Amino acid sequence: KTMSNVDTARLWCETHLSRNGSLQRDGVTWLCSNPTREDHEPSLSVDIQKRCFKDHGTNESGTLTELASLLGVEGPAWEAEESREGKIPSARARDASDDAVRLWKSGRPATPDHPYLAAKGVAPFDLRIALDGRLMVPGYDAVTGSFRMIQTIAPKPDESGKWPKRDTGPVRGALWLVGNDRGADDSSLVIAEGPSTAAAIKMMFPAMAAVCSFGTSNLPAVYEALRSRFPSREIVIASDSGTEEL
């Protein structure tokens, strides 16, 4: 029988967060001392249902996948879950995600002189360049934080002046957190539709977290995931038609 993601999260906590760690009476919260710092009293909590953590000593928070990266250990192996349409991600979608990973690893760090970045006047942050010169924007699952897709941008515009974009991997529920920087815990979190807008916002307001939703249709899914992860933070939608505070 396949292990549920809740059981996977609990087992991962038992394996990697055993220092003063235990599942609380609510059956959802794992409480332990933070192994990354001197922490004599349990101050790290994990919600095994939402698969996220919070360090109550530093106010740092994120997904379990991100916590695994901080600890330098392998992250939980999540099972595919049903989407709102009741569909399990297809083998084709999983293969596309694998292709995205290989494409990302084959590239090199982006530089400010890439034609798209130069034209938009934005920094490269954590972007990469593919072997064919296309700019690569990574997309991470808004809930789990796992790598799932790439949006590539051509090194020159087409005849209409637009920069051709191509997605590798499932876009729904994916986001790019600019610079992989969540910003200050008491700052706003801004969601933009495209990568250049998100990057420009991060450059203008470095204390904030700027997110790219890869288009208007994906914006609601990204917003709902971020609202669940960061219930106390102000979220601003920077759409093409204007901004809105939510």
PDB file of C-alpha atoms in Angstrom:
ATOM      1  CA  LYS A   1       0.000   0.000   0.000  1.00  0.00           C
ATOM      2  CA  THR A   2       1.304   3.449  -0.912  1.00  0.00           C
ATOM      3  CA  MET A   3       2.185   5.632   2.068  1.00  0.00           C
ATOM      4  CA  SER A   4       0.170   8.834   2.355  1.00  0.00           C
ATOM      5  CA  ASN A   5       1.980  12.163   2.277  1.00  0.00           C
ATOM      6  CA  VAL A   6       0.977  12.796   5.903  1.00  0.00           C
ATOM      7  CA  ASP A   7       2.660   9.521   6.901  1.00  0.00           C
ATOM      8  CA  THR A   8       5.665  10.411   4.740  1.00  0.00           C
ATOM      9  CA  ALA A   9       5.991  13.764   6.531  1.00  0.00           C
ATOM     10  CA  ARG A  10       5.673  12.126   9.956  1.00  0.00           C
ATOM     11  CA  LEU A  11       8.294   9.469   9.112  1.00  0.00           C
ATOM     12  CA  TRP A  12      10.639  12.146   7.728  1.00  0.00           C
ATOM     13  CA  CYS A  13      10.296  14.096  10.990  1.00  0.00           C
ATOM     14  CA  GLU A  14      10.996  10.964  13.036  1.00  0.00           C
ATOM     15  CA  THR A  15      14.133  10.355  10.977  1.00  0.00           C
ATOM     16  CA  HIS A  16      15.588  13.872  10.805  1.00  0.00           C
ATOM     17  CA  LEU A  17      13.961  15.840  13.630  1.00  0.00           C
ATOM     18  CA  SER A  18      14.244  13.453  16.554  1.00  0.00           C
ATOM     19  CA  ARG A  19      16.068  15.911  18.841  1.00  0.00           C
ATOM     20  CA  ASN A  20      13.515  16.558  21.614  1.00  0.00           C
ATOM     21  CA  GLY A  21      10.978  15.799  18.898  1.00  0.00           C
ATOM     22  CA  SER A  22       7.546  14.242  19.088  1.00  0.00           C
ATOM     23  CA  LEU A  23       4.123  14.355  17.478  1.00  0.00           C
ATOM     24  CA  GLN A  24       1.768  16.462  19.574  1.00  0.00           C
ATOM     25  CA  ARG A  25      -1.665  15.414  20.775  1.00  0.00           C
ATOM     26  CA  ASP A  26      -3.385  17.113  17.844  1.00  0.00           C
ATOM     27  CA  GLY A  27      -1.817  14.469  15.583  1.00  0.00           C
ATOM     28  CA  VAL A  28      -0.728  17.154  13.132  1.00  0.00           C
ATOM     29  CA  THR A  29       2.093  19.140  14.764  1.00  0.00           C
ATOM     30  CA  TRP A  30       5.634  17.834  15.163  1.00  0.00           C
ATOM     31  CA  LEU A  31       7.548  19.875  17.750  1.00  0.00           C
ATOM     32  CA  CYS A  32      11.308  19.659  18.234  1.00  0.00           C
ATOM     33  CA  SER A  33      14.532  21.560  18.767  1.00  0.00           C
ATOM     34  CA  ASN A  34      16.056  23.100  15.662  1.00  0.00           C
ATOM     35  CA  PRO A  35      19.128  21.013  14.683  1.00  0.00           C
ATOM     36  CA  THR A  36      20.642  23.921  12.720  1.00  0.00           C
ATOM     37  CA  ARG A  37      21.300  26.083  15.779  1.00  0.00           C
ATOM     38  CA  GLU A  38      21.765  26.010  19.565  1.00  0.00           C
ATOM     39  CA  ASP A  39      18.210  25.345  20.685  1.00  0.00           C
ATOM     40  CA  HIS A  40      17.699  23.925  24.171  1.00  0.00           C
ATOM     41  CA  GLU A  41      13.904  24.215  24.109  1.00  0.00           C
ATOM     42  CA  PRO A  42      11.755  22.872  21.253  1.00  0.00           C
ATOM     43  CA  SER A  43      11.009  25.839  18.984  1.00  0.00           C
ATOM     44  CA  LEU A  44      10.657  24.213  15.574  1.00  0.00           C
ATOM     45  CA  SER A  45       7.160  23.111  14.599  1.00  0.00           C
ATOM     46  CA  VAL A  46       6.115  21.133  11.534  1.00  0.00           C
ATOM     47  CA  ASP A  47       2.576  20.832  10.218  1.00  0.00           C
ATOM     48  CA  ILE A  48       2.610  17.342   8.701  1.00  0.00           C
ATOM     49  CA  GLN A  49      -0.655  17.952   6.848  1.00  0.00           C
ATOM     50  CA  LYS A  50       0.409  21.194   5.170  1.00  0.00           C
ATOM     51  CA  ARG A  51       4.031  19.949   4.920  1.00  0.00           C
ATOM     52  CA  CYS A  52       5.502  23.189   6.176  1.00  0.00           C
ATOM     53  CA  PHE A  53       7.627  24.325   9.121  1.00  0.00           C
ATOM     54  CA  LYS A  54       8.104  27.347  11.333  1.00  0.00           C
ATOM     55  CA  ASP A  55      10.997  28.215  13.614  1.00  0.00           C
ATOM     56  CA  HIS A  56       9.351  30.140  16.451  1.00  0.00           C
ATOM     57  CA  GLY A  57      12.742  31.374  17.634  1.00  0.00           C
ATOM     58  CA  THR A  58      13.723  33.074  14.369  1.00  0.00           C
ATOM     59  CA  ASN A  59      10.301  33.317  12.642  1.00  0.00           C
ATOM     60  CA  GLU A  60      11.745  31.480   9.645  1.00  0.00           C
ATOM     61  CA  SER A  61       9.220  29.334   7.786  1.00  0.00           C
ATOM     62  CA  GLY A  62       8.872  27.305   4.615  1.00  0.00           C
ATOM     63  CA  THR A  63       8.122  23.889   3.154  1.00  0.00           C
ATOM     64  CA  LEU A  64       9.556  20.584   4.366  1.00  0.00           C
ATOM     65  CA  THR A  65      11.453  20.327   1.098  1.00  0.00           C
ATOM     66  CA  GLU A  66      13.099  23.669   1.888  1.00  0.00           C
ATOM     67  CA  LEU A  67      13.827  22.530   5.452  1.00  0.00           C
ATOM     68  CA  ALA A  68      15.523  19.409   4.116  1.00  0.00           C
ATOM     69  CA  SER A  69      17.744  21.641   1.991  1.00  0.00           C
ATOM     70  CA  LEU A  70      18.664  23.706   5.065  1.00  0.00           C
ATOM     71  CA  LEU A  71      19.556  20.514   6.952  1.00  0.00           C
ATOM     72  CA  GLY A  72      21.521  19.091   4.033  1.00  0.00           C
ATOM     73  CA  VAL A  73      19.434  15.903   3.919  1.00  0.00           C
ATOM     74  CA  GLU A  74      17.204  14.286   1.330  1.00  0.00           C
ATOM     75  CA  GLY A  75      13.705  15.738   1.223  1.00  0.00           C
ATOM     76  CA  PRO A  76      10.481  13.765   1.629  1.00  0.00           C
ATOM     77  CA  ALA A  77       9.423  11.695  -1.370  1.00  0.00           C
ATOM     78  CA  TRP A  78       5.902  12.980  -1.914  1.00  0.00           C
ATOM     79  CA  GLU A  79       3.306  10.951  -3.742  1.00  0.00           C
ATOM     80  CA  ALA A  80       1.327  12.578  -6.535  1.00  0.00           C
ATOM     81  CA  GLU A  81      -1.998  13.911  -5.266  1.00  0.00           C
ATOM     82  CA  GLU A  82      -5.274  14.609  -6.983  1.00  0.00           C
ATOM     83  CA  SER A  83      -5.717  18.089  -8.348  1.00  0.00           C
ATOM     84  CA  ARG A  84      -8.906  20.081  -7.962  1.00  0.00           C
ATOM     85  CA  GLU A  85     -10.123  18.467 -11.160  1.00  0.00           C
ATOM     86  CA  GLY A  86      -9.668  15.071  -9.510  1.00  0.00           C
ATOM     87  CA  LYS A  87      -6.819  14.000 -11.760  1.00  0.00           C
ATOM     88  CA  ILE A  88      -3.500  12.444 -10.831  1.00  0.00           C
ATOM     89  CA  PRO A  89      -0.551  13.982 -12.716  1.00  0.00           C
ATOM     90  CA  SER A  90       0.031  11.848 -15.789  1.00  0.00           C
ATOM     91  CA  ALA A  91       3.198   9.977 -16.640  1.00  0.00           C
ATOM     92  CA  ARG A  92       3.675  12.548 -19.398  1.00  0.00           C
ATOM     93  CA  ALA A  93       3.593  15.374 -16.815  1.00  0.00           C
ATOM     94  CA  ARG A  94       6.103  13.565 -14.595  1.00  0.00           C
ATOM     95  CA  ASP A  95       8.366  12.963 -17.594  1.00  0.00           C
ATOM     96  CA  ALA A  96       8.108  16.664 -18.456  1.00  0.00           C
ATOM     97  CA  SER A  97       9.211  17.552 -14.921  1.00  0.00           C
ATOM     98  CA  ASP A  98      12.177  15.187 -15.286  1.00  0.00           C
ATOM     99  CA  ASP A  99      13.053  16.872 -18.584  1.00  0.00           C
ATOM    100  CA  ALA A 100      12.926  20.234 -16.814  1.00  0.00           C
ATOM    101  CA  VAL A 101      15.365  19.031 -14.158  1.00  0.00           C
ATOM    102  CA  ARG A 102      17.825  17.781 -16.776  1.00  0.00           C
ATOM    103  CA  LEU A 103      17.522  20.998 -18.776  1.00  0.00           C
ATOM    104  CA  TRP A 104      18.111  23.102 -15.649  1.00  0.00           C
ATOM    105  CA  LYS A 105      21.205  21.137 -14.629  1.00  0.00           C
ATOM    106  CA  SER A 106      22.703  21.374 -18.116  1.00  0.00           C
ATOM    107  CA  GLY A 107      22.635  25.172 -18.079  1.00  0.00           C
ATOM    108  CA  ARG A 108      24.885  27.796 -16.558  1.00  0.00           C
ATOM    109  CA  PRO A 109      24.175  30.784 -14.279  1.00  0.00           C
ATOM    110  CA  ALA A 110      22.616  33.704 -16.129  1.00  0.00           C
ATOM    111  CA  THR A 111      24.494  36.984 -16.538  1.00  0.00           C
ATOM    112  CA  PRO A 112      23.115  40.543 -16.864  1.00  0.00           C
ATOM    113  CA  ASP A 113      24.106  40.714 -20.539  1.00  0.00           C
ATOM    114  CA  HIS A 114      21.569  38.107 -21.645  1.00  0.00           C
ATOM    115  CA  PRO A 115      19.470  39.930 -24.290  1.00  0.00           C
ATOM    116  CA  TYR A 116      16.157  39.471 -22.440  1.00  0.00           C
ATOM    117  CA  LEU A 117      17.526  40.644 -19.100  1.00  0.00           C
ATOM    118  CA  ALA A 118      19.323  43.570 -20.728  1.00  0.00           C
ATOM    119  CA  ALA A 119      16.185  44.608 -22.606  1.00  0.00           C
ATOM    120  CA  LYS A 120      14.044  44.440 -19.470  1.00  0.00           C
ATOM    121  CA  GLY A 121      16.689  46.053 -17.263  1.00  0.00           C
ATOM    122  CA  VAL A 122      16.542  43.381 -14.560  1.00  0.00           C
ATOM    123  CA  ALA A 123      19.160  41.347 -12.693  1.00  0.00           C
ATOM    124  CA  PRO A 124      19.686  37.613 -13.363  1.00  0.00           C
ATOM    125  CA  PHE A 125      19.100  36.558  -9.749  1.00  0.00           C
ATOM    126  CA  ASP A 126      18.999  32.713  -9.678  1.00  0.00           C
ATOM    127  CA  LEU A 127      18.155  32.233 -13.378  1.00  0.00           C
ATOM    128  CA  ARG A 128      20.186  30.065 -15.732  1.00  0.00           C
ATOM    129  CA  ILE A 129      20.968  29.949 -19.451  1.00  0.00           C
ATOM    130  CA  ALA A 130      20.405  26.826 -21.544  1.00  0.00           C
ATOM    131  CA  LEU A 131      22.930  25.498 -24.020  1.00  0.00           C
ATOM    132  CA  ASP A 132      20.961  27.067 -26.889  1.00  0.00           C
ATOM    133  CA  GLY A 133      21.046  30.517 -25.249  1.00  0.00           C
ATOM    134  CA  ARG A 134      17.484  30.521 -23.944  1.00  0.00           C
ATOM    135  CA  LEU A 135      16.970  32.041 -20.496  1.00  0.00           C
ATOM    136  CA  MET A 136      15.605  29.532 -17.970  1.00  0.00           C
ATOM    137  CA  VAL A 137      13.158  30.513 -15.212  1.00  0.00           C
ATOM    138  CA  PRO A 138      12.626  27.750 -12.614  1.00  0.00           C
ATOM    139  CA  GLY A 139       9.157  26.814 -11.406  1.00  0.00           C
ATOM    140  CA  TYR A 140       8.664  25.248  -7.973  1.00  0.00           C
ATOM    141  CA  ASP A 141       5.543  23.647  -6.541  1.00  0.00           C
ATOM    142  CA  ALA A 142       3.797  26.366  -4.532  1.00  0.00           C
ATOM    143  CA  VAL A 143       2.801  23.846  -1.842  1.00  0.00           C
ATOM    144  CA  THR A 144       5.753  21.468  -1.485  1.00  0.00           C
ATOM    145  CA  GLY A 145       8.575  23.638  -2.838  1.00  0.00           C
ATOM    146  CA  SER A 146       9.770  20.840  -5.128  1.00  0.00           C
ATOM    147  CA  PHE A 147      11.213  21.632  -8.563  1.00  0.00           C
ATOM    148  CA  ARG A 148       8.635  20.910 -11.282  1.00  0.00           C
ATOM    149  CA  MET A 149       9.022  23.045 -14.425  1.00  0.00           C
ATOM    150  CA  ILE A 150      11.027  25.561 -16.432  1.00  0.00           C
ATOM    151  CA  GLN A 151       9.934  28.469 -18.575  1.00  0.00           C
ATOM    152  CA  THR A 152      12.508  29.220 -21.250  1.00  0.00           C
ATOM    153  CA  ILE A 153      12.708  32.597 -22.976  1.00  0.00           C
ATOM    154  CA  ALA A 154      14.227  33.035 -26.423  1.00  0.00           C
ATOM    155  CA  PRO A 155      17.451  35.096 -26.701  1.00  0.00           C
ATOM    156  CA  LYS A 156      15.799  37.467 -29.184  1.00  0.00           C
ATOM    157  CA  PRO A 157      12.261  38.777 -29.763  1.00  0.00           C
ATOM    158  CA  ASP A 158      10.086  37.690 -32.693  1.00  0.00           C
ATOM    159  CA  GLU A 159       8.865  39.958 -35.500  1.00  0.00           C
ATOM    160  CA  SER A 160       6.096  41.334 -33.285  1.00  0.00           C
ATOM    161  CA  GLY A 161       8.586  42.334 -30.605  1.00  0.00           C
ATOM    162  CA  LYS A 162       7.491  39.632 -28.165  1.00  0.00           C
ATOM    163  CA  TRP A 163       9.939  37.260 -26.489  1.00  0.00           C
ATOM    164  CA  PRO A 164       8.851  33.673 -27.282  1.00  0.00           C
ATOM    165  CA  LYS A 165       8.386  31.555 -24.161  1.00  0.00           C
ATOM    166  CA  ARG A 166       8.119  27.790 -23.802  1.00  0.00           C
ATOM    167  CA  ASP A 167       7.134  25.769 -20.720  1.00  0.00           C
ATOM    168  CA  THR A 168       8.686  22.411 -19.862  1.00  0.00           C
ATOM    169  CA  GLY A 169       6.798  20.639 -17.071  1.00  0.00           C
ATOM    170  CA  PRO A 170       3.389  21.275 -15.466  1.00  0.00           C
ATOM    171  CA  VAL A 171       2.717  24.976 -14.867  1.00  0.00           C
ATOM    172  CA  ARG A 172      -0.396  24.810 -12.674  1.00  0.00           C
ATOM    173  CA  GLY A 173       0.510  25.580  -9.071  1.00  0.00           C
ATOM    174  CA  ALA A 174       4.132  26.420  -9.952  1.00  0.00           C
ATOM    175  CA  LEU A 175       5.920  29.643  -9.052  1.00  0.00           C
ATOM    176  CA  TRP A 176       9.310  31.313  -9.209  1.00  0.00           C
ATOM    177  CA  LEU A 177      10.385  32.946  -5.954  1.00  0.00           C
ATOM    178  CA  VAL A 178      12.803  35.597  -7.221  1.00  0.00           C
ATOM    179  CA  GLY A 179      16.288  34.991  -5.890  1.00  0.00           C
ATOM    180  CA  ASN A 180      14.856  32.215  -3.701  1.00  0.00           C
ATOM    181  CA  ASP A 181      14.350  34.974  -1.123  1.00  0.00           C
ATOM    182  CA  ARG A 182      11.181  34.947   1.008  1.00  0.00           C
ATOM    183  CA  GLY A 183      11.891  38.473   2.255  1.00  0.00           C
ATOM    184  CA  ALA A 184      11.284  39.801   5.749  1.00  0.00           C
ATOM    185  CA  ASP A 185       8.546  37.990   7.662  1.00  0.00           C
ATOM    186  CA  ASP A 186       6.629  41.219   8.246  1.00  0.00           C
ATOM    187  CA  SER A 187       6.930  42.441   4.649  1.00  0.00           C
ATOM    188  CA  SER A 188       4.461  42.153   1.797  1.00  0.00           C
ATOM    189  CA  LEU A 189       4.555  39.284  -0.668  1.00  0.00           C
ATOM    190  CA  VAL A 190       4.015  40.379  -4.266  1.00  0.00           C
ATOM    191  CA  ILE A 191       2.775  38.064  -7.022  1.00  0.00           C
ATOM    192  CA  ALA A 192       3.434  39.106 -10.629  1.00  0.00           C
ATOM    193  CA  GLU A 193       2.356  37.321 -13.789  1.00  0.00           C
ATOM    194  CA  GLY A 194       5.686  37.363 -15.623  1.00  0.00           C
ATOM    195  CA  PRO A 195       9.363  36.900 -14.676  1.00  0.00           C
ATOM    196  CA  SER A 196      10.579  40.360 -15.718  1.00  0.00           C
ATOM    197  CA  THR A 197       7.893  42.107 -13.656  1.00  0.00           C
ATOM    198  CA  ALA A 198       8.635  39.923 -10.633  1.00  0.00           C
ATOM    199  CA  ALA A 199      12.376  40.586 -10.973  1.00  0.00           C
ATOM    200  CA  ALA A 200      11.812  44.349 -11.311  1.00  0.00           C
ATOM    201  CA  ILE A 201       9.662  44.384  -8.162  1.00  0.00           C
ATOM    202  CA  LYS A 202      12.351  42.527  -6.224  1.00  0.00           C
ATOM    203  CA  MET A 203      14.961  45.035  -7.369  1.00  0.00           C
ATOM    204  CA  MET A 204      12.799  47.978  -6.281  1.00  0.00           C
ATOM    205  CA  PHE A 205      11.707  46.435  -2.972  1.00  0.00           C
ATOM    206  CA  PRO A 206      14.448  44.004  -1.879  1.00  0.00           C
ATOM    207  CA  ALA A 207      12.935  43.428   1.580  1.00  0.00           C
ATOM    208  CA  MET A 208       9.785  42.005   0.009  1.00  0.00           C
ATOM    209  CA  ALA A 209       9.272  38.571  -1.522  1.00  0.00           C
ATOM    210  CA  ALA A 210       8.493  38.702  -5.246  1.00  0.00           C
ATOM    211  CA  VAL A 211       6.874  35.760  -6.999  1.00  0.00           C
ATOM    212  CA  CYS A 212       6.214  34.977 -10.656  1.00  0.00           C
ATOM    213  CA  SER A 213       3.031  32.962 -11.321  1.00  0.00           C
ATOM    214  CA  PHE A 214       3.794  32.216 -15.000  1.00  0.00           C
ATOM    215  CA  GLY A 215       0.611  33.815 -16.285  1.00  0.00           C
ATOM    216  CA  THR A 216      -2.830  35.020 -15.279  1.00  0.00           C
ATOM    217  CA  SER A 217      -4.514  31.599 -15.333  1.00  0.00           C
ATOM    218  CA  ASN A 218      -2.072  30.206 -12.752  1.00  0.00           C
ATOM    219  CA  LEU A 219      -2.274  33.208 -10.425  1.00  0.00           C
ATOM    220  CA  PRO A 220      -5.256  31.987  -8.308  1.00  0.00           C
ATOM    221  CA  ALA A 221      -3.597  28.642  -7.534  1.00  0.00           C
ATOM    222  CA  VAL A 222      -0.360  30.360  -6.532  1.00  0.00           C
ATOM    223  CA  TYR A 223      -2.205  32.904  -4.403  1.00  0.00           C
ATOM    224  CA  GLU A 224      -4.188  30.253  -2.496  1.00  0.00           C
ATOM    225  CA  ALA A 225      -1.045  28.198  -1.805  1.00  0.00           C
ATOM    226  CA  LEU A 226       0.871  31.228  -0.529  1.00  0.00           C
ATOM    227  CA  ARG A 227      -2.062  32.421   1.582  1.00  0.00           C
ATOM    228  CA  SER A 228      -2.117  29.003   3.262  1.00  0.00           C
ATOM    229  CA  ARG A 229       1.650  29.051   3.850  1.00  0.00           C
ATOM    230  CA  PHE A 230       1.846  32.671   5.000  1.00  0.00           C
ATOM    231  CA  PRO A 231      -1.526  33.491   6.614  1.00  0.00           C
ATOM    232  CA  SER A 232      -0.298  36.638   8.366  1.00  0.00           C
ATOM    233  CA  ARG A 233       1.510  38.287   5.450  1.00  0.00           C
ATOM    234  CA  GLU A 234      -0.011  40.878   3.151  1.00  0.00           C
ATOM    235  CA  ILE A 235      -0.205  39.560  -0.389  1.00  0.00           C
ATOM    236  CA  VAL A 236      -0.248  42.016  -3.296  1.00  0.00           C
ATOM    237  CA  ILE A 237      -1.276  40.961  -6.797  1.00  0.00           C
ATOM    238  CA  ALA A 238       0.723  42.908  -9.405  1.00  0.00           C
ATOM    239  CA  SER A 239      -1.270  41.966 -12.499  1.00  0.00           C
ATOM    240  CA  ASP A 240      -1.060  43.580 -15.931  1.00  0.00           C
ATOM    241  CA  SER A 241      -4.282  45.459 -15.147  1.00  0.00           C
ATOM    242  CA  GLY A 242      -2.976  46.944 -11.866  1.00  0.00           C
ATOM    243  CA  THR A 243      -2.250  45.973  -8.280  1.00  0.00           C
ATOM    244  CA  GLU A 244      -4.569  44.619  -5.626  1.00  0.00           C
ATOM    245  CA  GLU A 245      -3.974  43.965  -1.938  1.00  0.00           C
ATOM    246  CA  LEU A 246      -5.403  40.713  -0.563  1.00  0.00           C
TER     247      LEU A 246
END
